[in-house]
Amino acid sequence: MTSTSTTFLHFTDLHVGNQETDSHLYSDTTANILQFKDMLRGLDPKPAFVVATGDLTNQGDLESNRKLKSLMDDLGIPVLYALGNHDVTKSRDGFYEGVLDRTDHGGAYYDHDQLVAGVHVVVLDSTEPAKVGGSLTEAQFDWLNQALTRHPQAPKIVAFHHPPAFENNPKMEWESLRWQDSVKLAEILRGRNVQGILCGHLHSDRVTSWHGIPVIMGLGSHGALDPVLPRSEGIRMLSYTGFGICILRDSGLEVTFAQAPGNRDVLMDYSGEKFKAAMAKWETKSAEAAE
Ligand SMILES: [Fe+2]
């Protein structure tokens, strides 16, 4: 039997926007994406497609989505998009109209799947407008169950924005899918030839073995969460960016994290007393809700 391999890219947390009008955009993401494209010029073999796992834009507005589309279109290869929390700060409208040229969506979850270059890519929409953390609905689980029956011979890559919750920690629910949804997802994906899960959200290059499936989180083009600041102490964003070069072989998935040059300056700091105060507020609110 001859062996096959497919090369593709993992982009995430692109945060396309306008730094002049958006005080929550901490780096020139458009310039950073152009830098990625420069880095890709010599890549051999050429990637067959891109999976972009959410926070495609910083505010979800129409103009940023149009800018995203033009930045991605000239790669000249299919781009499979997942939505992230920043894409739905108000609604999914900006993405649907700016990227897909659709206004008939009725706010529907953007779940979709496609056989591309021999790989069955299944994309889930883990967002809920105006929420930072991720979730999946019963209807989405039903859809996923169906989608996984398609293209039975093809290896599968599943993509969505929020990583699964690897432990049950309600305090950190903002950084992942809900715990109960993660448990259910693991049950559905078991034994379905899923070679890897691609996700983003935490602006980090990270690999987690989750019920035997590699979960690949990418860094993105906005900035990196300081990897040595304990997660329980807040977040600090540093000035470096990157993307993943993926090779899917018969033997499994390989991902090389390609980091662009960056000076690691602090772009944003939400740690220390500020973070402790926010957590205390959250605990009071949760305790009140539980009464
Ligand atoms: Fe992000």
Short mmCIF file of C-alpha atoms and ligand atoms in Angstrom, two decimals:
data_model
loop_
_atom_site.label_atom_id
_atom_site.label_comp_id
_atom_site.label_asym_id
_atom_site.label_seq_id
_atom_site.Cartn_x
_atom_site.Cartn_y
_atom_site.Cartn_z
CA MET A 1 0.00 0.00 0.00
CA THR A 2 1.39 3.42 -0.89
CA SER A 3 1.41 6.01 1.87
CA THR A 4 -0.29 9.36 1.53
CA SER A 5 0.20 12.68 3.24
CA THR A 6 -1.62 16.02 3.15
CA THR A 7 -0.13 19.32 4.23
CA PHE A 8 -2.42 22.05 5.51
CA LEU A 9 -2.28 25.10 7.78
CA HIS A 10 -3.80 25.92 11.14
CA PHE A 11 -4.49 29.62 11.66
CA THR A 12 -6.31 30.80 14.76
CA ASP A 13 -7.12 33.94 16.71
CA LEU A 14 -6.44 36.20 13.78
CA HIS A 15 -8.26 39.13 15.43
CA VAL A 16 -8.42 41.15 12.24
CA GLY A 17 -9.48 44.70 13.02
CA ASN A 18 -8.48 48.33 13.07
CA GLN A 19 -6.00 49.46 15.71
CA GLU A 20 -6.86 53.11 15.15
CA THR A 21 -10.44 52.66 16.33
CA ASP A 22 -10.19 49.62 18.61
CA SER A 23 -8.42 50.05 21.96
CA HIS A 24 -8.74 46.29 22.59
CA LEU A 25 -6.62 45.40 19.60
CA TYR A 26 -3.10 45.20 20.99
CA SER A 27 -1.08 44.52 17.84
CA ASP A 28 -1.25 45.16 14.10
CA THR A 29 -2.85 41.83 13.23
CA THR A 30 -3.07 42.63 9.53
CA ALA A 31 0.71 43.15 9.39
CA ASN A 32 1.19 39.96 11.40
CA ILE A 33 -0.92 37.94 8.93
CA LEU A 34 1.04 39.41 6.02
CA GLN A 35 4.19 38.28 7.81
CA PHE A 36 2.76 34.73 8.05
CA LYS A 37 2.09 34.82 4.33
CA ASP A 38 5.68 35.86 3.68
CA MET A 39 6.92 32.98 5.84
CA LEU A 40 4.76 30.56 3.82
CA ARG A 41 6.20 31.44 0.45
CA GLY A 42 8.89 28.76 0.50
CA LEU A 43 6.75 26.01 2.04
CA ASP A 44 7.09 22.74 0.12
CA PRO A 45 4.81 20.91 -0.42
CA LYS A 46 2.29 23.70 -0.72
CA PRO A 47 -0.55 23.49 1.80
CA ALA A 48 -3.83 22.18 0.39
CA PHE A 49 -6.11 24.19 2.68
CA VAL A 50 -6.32 26.31 5.84
CA VAL A 51 -8.35 25.68 8.97
CA ALA A 52 -8.97 28.95 10.85
CA THR A 53 -10.28 28.28 14.33
CA GLY A 54 -12.03 31.44 15.38
CA ASP A 55 -11.54 34.92 16.72
CA LEU A 56 -11.18 35.64 13.05
CA THR A 57 -11.84 39.29 13.83
CA ASN A 58 -11.51 41.33 17.02
CA GLN A 59 -15.03 42.80 17.08
CA GLY A 60 -17.07 40.72 14.62
CA ASP A 61 -17.94 43.77 12.51
CA LEU A 62 -18.61 43.70 8.78
CA GLU A 63 -15.58 45.76 7.76
CA SER A 64 -13.13 43.51 9.66
CA ASN A 65 -14.73 40.40 8.19
CA ARG A 66 -14.34 41.82 4.70
CA LYS A 67 -10.69 42.57 5.44
CA LEU A 68 -10.25 38.99 6.72
CA LYS A 69 -11.74 37.58 3.53
CA SER A 70 -9.43 39.59 1.29
CA LEU A 71 -6.39 38.56 3.39
CA MET A 72 -7.33 34.89 3.14
CA ASP A 73 -8.64 34.84 -0.44
CA ASP A 74 -5.30 35.59 -1.98
CA LEU A 75 -3.78 32.48 -0.39
CA GLY A 76 -5.60 30.78 -3.28
CA ILE A 77 -6.57 27.66 -1.28
CA PRO A 78 -9.78 26.73 0.55
CA VAL A 79 -10.17 28.23 4.04
CA LEU A 80 -12.45 26.46 6.49
CA TYR A 81 -13.61 28.91 9.12
CA ALA A 82 -14.76 28.34 12.68
CA LEU A 83 -16.23 31.15 14.75
CA GLY A 84 -14.78 32.40 18.04
CA ASN A 85 -16.21 34.51 20.84
CA HIS A 86 -14.79 37.72 19.37
CA ASP A 87 -16.64 37.01 16.11
CA VAL A 88 -19.99 37.03 17.89
CA THR A 89 -19.64 39.91 20.34
CA LYS A 90 -23.15 40.90 19.21
CA SER A 91 -24.21 38.38 16.56
CA ARG A 92 -22.91 36.24 13.69
CA ASP A 93 -24.08 38.80 11.11
CA GLY A 94 -20.66 40.35 10.36
CA PHE A 95 -19.09 37.00 9.57
CA TYR A 96 -21.96 35.67 7.47
CA GLU A 97 -22.20 38.80 5.37
CA GLY A 98 -18.51 39.81 5.24
CA VAL A 99 -17.01 36.38 4.56
CA LEU A 100 -19.80 34.24 3.12
CA ASP A 101 -21.83 37.02 1.50
CA ARG A 102 -24.97 35.69 3.19
CA THR A 103 -27.73 37.55 4.95
CA ASP A 104 -30.22 34.65 5.03
CA HIS A 105 -28.65 32.76 7.94
CA GLY A 106 -31.05 33.70 10.74
CA GLY A 107 -28.19 33.66 13.27
CA ALA A 108 -27.65 29.90 12.80
CA TYR A 109 -24.65 28.14 14.29
CA TYR A 110 -21.97 27.87 11.64
CA ASP A 111 -21.37 24.10 11.73
CA HIS A 112 -20.11 22.57 8.49
CA ASP A 113 -18.00 19.76 7.08
CA GLN A 114 -16.09 19.18 3.88
CA LEU A 115 -13.90 16.55 2.27
CA VAL A 116 -10.83 18.47 1.17
CA ALA A 117 -7.62 16.93 -0.22
CA GLY A 118 -8.69 13.55 1.18
CA VAL A 119 -9.27 14.90 4.71
CA HIS A 120 -12.74 15.11 6.21
CA VAL A 121 -12.75 18.39 8.15
CA VAL A 122 -15.65 18.84 10.57
CA VAL A 123 -16.11 22.34 11.97
CA LEU A 124 -18.23 23.19 14.99
CA ASP A 125 -19.44 26.58 16.18
CA SER A 126 -18.70 26.65 19.91
CA THR A 127 -19.83 30.26 20.39
CA GLU A 128 -22.82 31.90 21.99
CA PRO A 129 -23.17 35.63 21.22
CA ALA A 130 -21.76 37.88 23.99
CA LYS A 131 -20.28 34.92 25.94
CA VAL A 132 -16.53 34.38 26.40
CA GLY A 133 -16.63 30.65 27.20
CA GLY A 134 -17.77 27.96 24.79
CA SER A 135 -20.69 25.55 24.59
CA LEU A 136 -22.40 23.11 22.22
CA THR A 137 -26.13 22.40 21.98
CA GLU A 138 -27.97 19.07 21.74
CA ALA A 139 -28.85 19.88 18.12
CA GLN A 140 -25.15 20.43 17.38
CA PHE A 141 -24.24 17.08 18.93
CA ASP A 142 -26.90 15.43 16.71
CA TRP A 143 -25.47 17.20 13.68
CA LEU A 144 -21.93 16.10 14.64
CA ASN A 145 -23.02 12.49 15.02
CA GLN A 146 -24.42 12.59 11.49
CA ALA A 147 -21.46 14.46 10.02
CA LEU A 148 -19.01 11.87 11.36
CA THR A 149 -20.78 9.14 9.34
CA ARG A 150 -19.96 10.92 6.08
CA HIS A 151 -16.81 10.02 4.09
CA PRO A 152 -16.22 6.89 6.19
CA GLN A 153 -12.84 6.10 4.60
CA ALA A 154 -11.37 9.56 5.19
CA PRO A 155 -9.35 10.55 8.28
CA LYS A 156 -11.10 13.27 10.25
CA ILE A 157 -9.96 16.57 11.70
CA VAL A 158 -12.41 18.31 14.02
CA ALA A 159 -12.06 22.07 14.47
CA PHE A 160 -13.67 24.60 16.79
CA HIS A 161 -12.59 27.65 18.77
CA HIS A 162 -12.78 26.80 22.49
CA PRO A 163 -10.64 23.88 23.67
CA PRO A 164 -12.46 21.12 25.55
CA ALA A 165 -12.41 21.45 29.36
CA PHE A 166 -9.73 19.02 30.49
CA GLU A 167 -10.91 19.15 34.11
CA ASN A 168 -14.04 20.29 35.87
CA ASN A 169 -13.20 23.79 37.12
CA PRO A 170 -16.20 26.18 37.01
CA LYS A 171 -13.90 29.09 37.90
CA MET A 172 -12.09 28.71 34.58
CA GLU A 173 -15.17 28.06 32.44
CA TRP A 174 -14.42 31.15 30.36
CA GLU A 175 -11.35 29.48 28.86
CA SER A 176 -12.91 26.33 27.39
CA LEU A 177 -16.05 24.49 26.38
CA ARG A 178 -18.38 23.79 29.30
CA TRP A 179 -17.40 20.70 31.25
CA GLN A 180 -20.58 18.74 30.51
CA ASP A 181 -20.28 19.51 26.77
CA SER A 182 -16.65 18.40 26.78
CA VAL A 183 -17.59 15.06 28.35
CA LYS A 184 -20.31 14.52 25.76
CA LEU A 185 -18.01 15.53 22.91
CA ALA A 186 -15.40 12.99 24.01
CA GLU A 187 -18.06 10.25 23.98
CA ILE A 188 -19.18 11.13 20.45
CA LEU A 189 -15.66 11.37 19.02
CA ARG A 190 -14.45 8.05 20.44
CA GLY A 191 -13.65 5.52 17.71
CA ARG A 192 -14.55 7.86 14.82
CA ASN A 193 -11.11 8.08 13.15
CA VAL A 194 -10.50 11.61 14.47
CA GLN A 195 -6.78 12.28 13.95
CA GLY A 196 -6.74 15.60 15.74
CA ILE A 197 -8.74 18.51 17.12
CA LEU A 198 -7.70 22.02 16.15
CA CYS A 199 -8.68 24.93 18.37
CA GLY A 200 -7.55 28.32 19.69
CA HIS A 201 -8.86 30.82 22.26
CA LEU A 202 -5.89 30.82 24.68
CA HIS A 203 -3.30 32.25 22.28
CA SER A 204 -0.79 29.50 23.03
CA ASP A 205 0.98 26.74 21.16
CA ARG A 206 -0.14 23.75 23.16
CA VAL A 207 -0.74 20.02 22.63
CA THR A 208 -2.95 18.01 24.97
CA SER A 209 -3.66 14.31 24.67
CA TRP A 210 -7.39 14.10 25.38
CA HIS A 211 -9.00 10.67 25.47
CA GLY A 212 -6.37 9.56 22.98
CA ILE A 213 -6.98 12.43 20.55
CA PRO A 214 -4.34 15.17 20.17
CA VAL A 215 -5.85 18.59 20.83
CA ILE A 216 -3.75 21.21 19.08
CA MET A 217 -4.14 24.79 20.24
CA GLY A 218 -2.49 27.51 18.17
CA LEU A 219 -0.96 30.84 19.05
CA GLY A 220 -2.54 33.13 16.48
CA SER A 221 -1.71 36.52 15.04
CA HIS A 222 -2.72 38.85 17.90
CA GLY A 223 -0.26 38.05 20.71
CA ALA A 224 0.76 35.18 23.00
CA LEU A 225 -0.50 34.49 26.50
CA ASP A 226 2.53 34.47 28.77
CA PRO A 227 3.15 30.72 29.12
CA VAL A 228 4.85 31.00 32.52
CA LEU A 229 2.13 33.03 34.26
CA PRO A 230 -0.02 30.51 36.18
CA ARG A 231 -3.50 30.35 34.65
CA SER A 232 -5.01 31.00 38.09
CA GLU A 233 -3.26 34.38 38.30
CA GLY A 234 -4.68 35.96 35.18
CA ILE A 235 -3.51 36.67 31.67
CA ARG A 236 -0.64 38.65 30.23
CA MET A 237 -0.25 39.01 26.47
CA LEU A 238 3.21 39.12 24.91
CA SER A 239 4.27 40.30 21.50
CA TYR A 240 4.86 37.18 19.44
CA THR A 241 2.62 35.25 17.06
CA GLY A 242 2.50 32.07 15.00
CA PHE A 243 0.59 29.41 13.07
CA GLY A 244 0.68 25.64 12.61
CA ILE A 245 1.97 23.64 9.66
CA CYS A 246 0.10 20.33 9.73
CA ILE A 247 0.94 17.11 7.93
CA LEU A 248 -1.62 14.33 8.07
CA ARG A 249 -0.09 10.97 7.18
CA ASP A 250 -1.55 7.47 7.31
CA SER A 251 0.32 7.15 10.61
CA GLY A 252 -1.22 10.27 12.19
CA LEU A 253 -1.00 14.04 12.56
CA GLU A 254 2.15 16.13 12.83
CA VAL A 255 2.03 19.86 13.67
CA THR A 256 4.99 22.20 13.50
CA PHE A 257 4.48 25.48 15.32
CA ALA A 258 5.87 28.24 13.11
CA GLN A 259 6.48 31.33 15.22
CA ALA A 260 7.03 34.72 13.65
CA PRO A 261 9.81 36.88 15.09
CA GLY A 262 8.54 38.92 18.05
CA ASN A 263 10.11 40.90 20.91
CA ARG A 264 7.93 39.48 23.71
CA ASP A 265 7.02 42.94 25.01
CA VAL A 266 3.97 43.01 27.28
CA LEU A 267 0.97 44.05 25.17
CA MET A 268 -1.68 43.64 27.84
CA ASP A 269 -1.62 42.65 31.51
CA TYR A 270 -4.69 41.39 33.36
CA SER A 271 -3.10 39.71 36.35
CA GLY A 272 -2.28 40.45 40.01
CA GLU A 273 -4.74 42.54 42.05
CA LYS A 274 -6.96 43.38 39.09
CA PHE A 275 -7.48 39.69 38.30
CA LYS A 276 -7.95 38.73 41.96
CA ALA A 277 -10.68 41.38 42.33
CA ALA A 278 -12.49 40.09 39.22
CA MET A 279 -12.33 36.51 40.53
CA ALA A 280 -13.66 37.59 43.95
CA LYS A 281 -16.56 39.36 42.22
CA TRP A 282 -17.25 36.20 40.19
CA GLU A 283 -17.27 34.05 43.35
CA THR A 284 -19.75 36.37 45.08
CA LYS A 285 -22.02 36.34 42.03
CA SER A 286 -21.86 32.51 41.76
CA ALA A 287 -22.61 32.10 45.45
CA GLU A 288 -25.62 34.42 45.14
CA ALA A 289 -26.88 32.53 42.09
CA ALA A 290 -26.58 29.22 43.95
CA GLU A 291 -28.68 30.45 46.92
FE FE B 1 -8.51 35.20 20.68
#
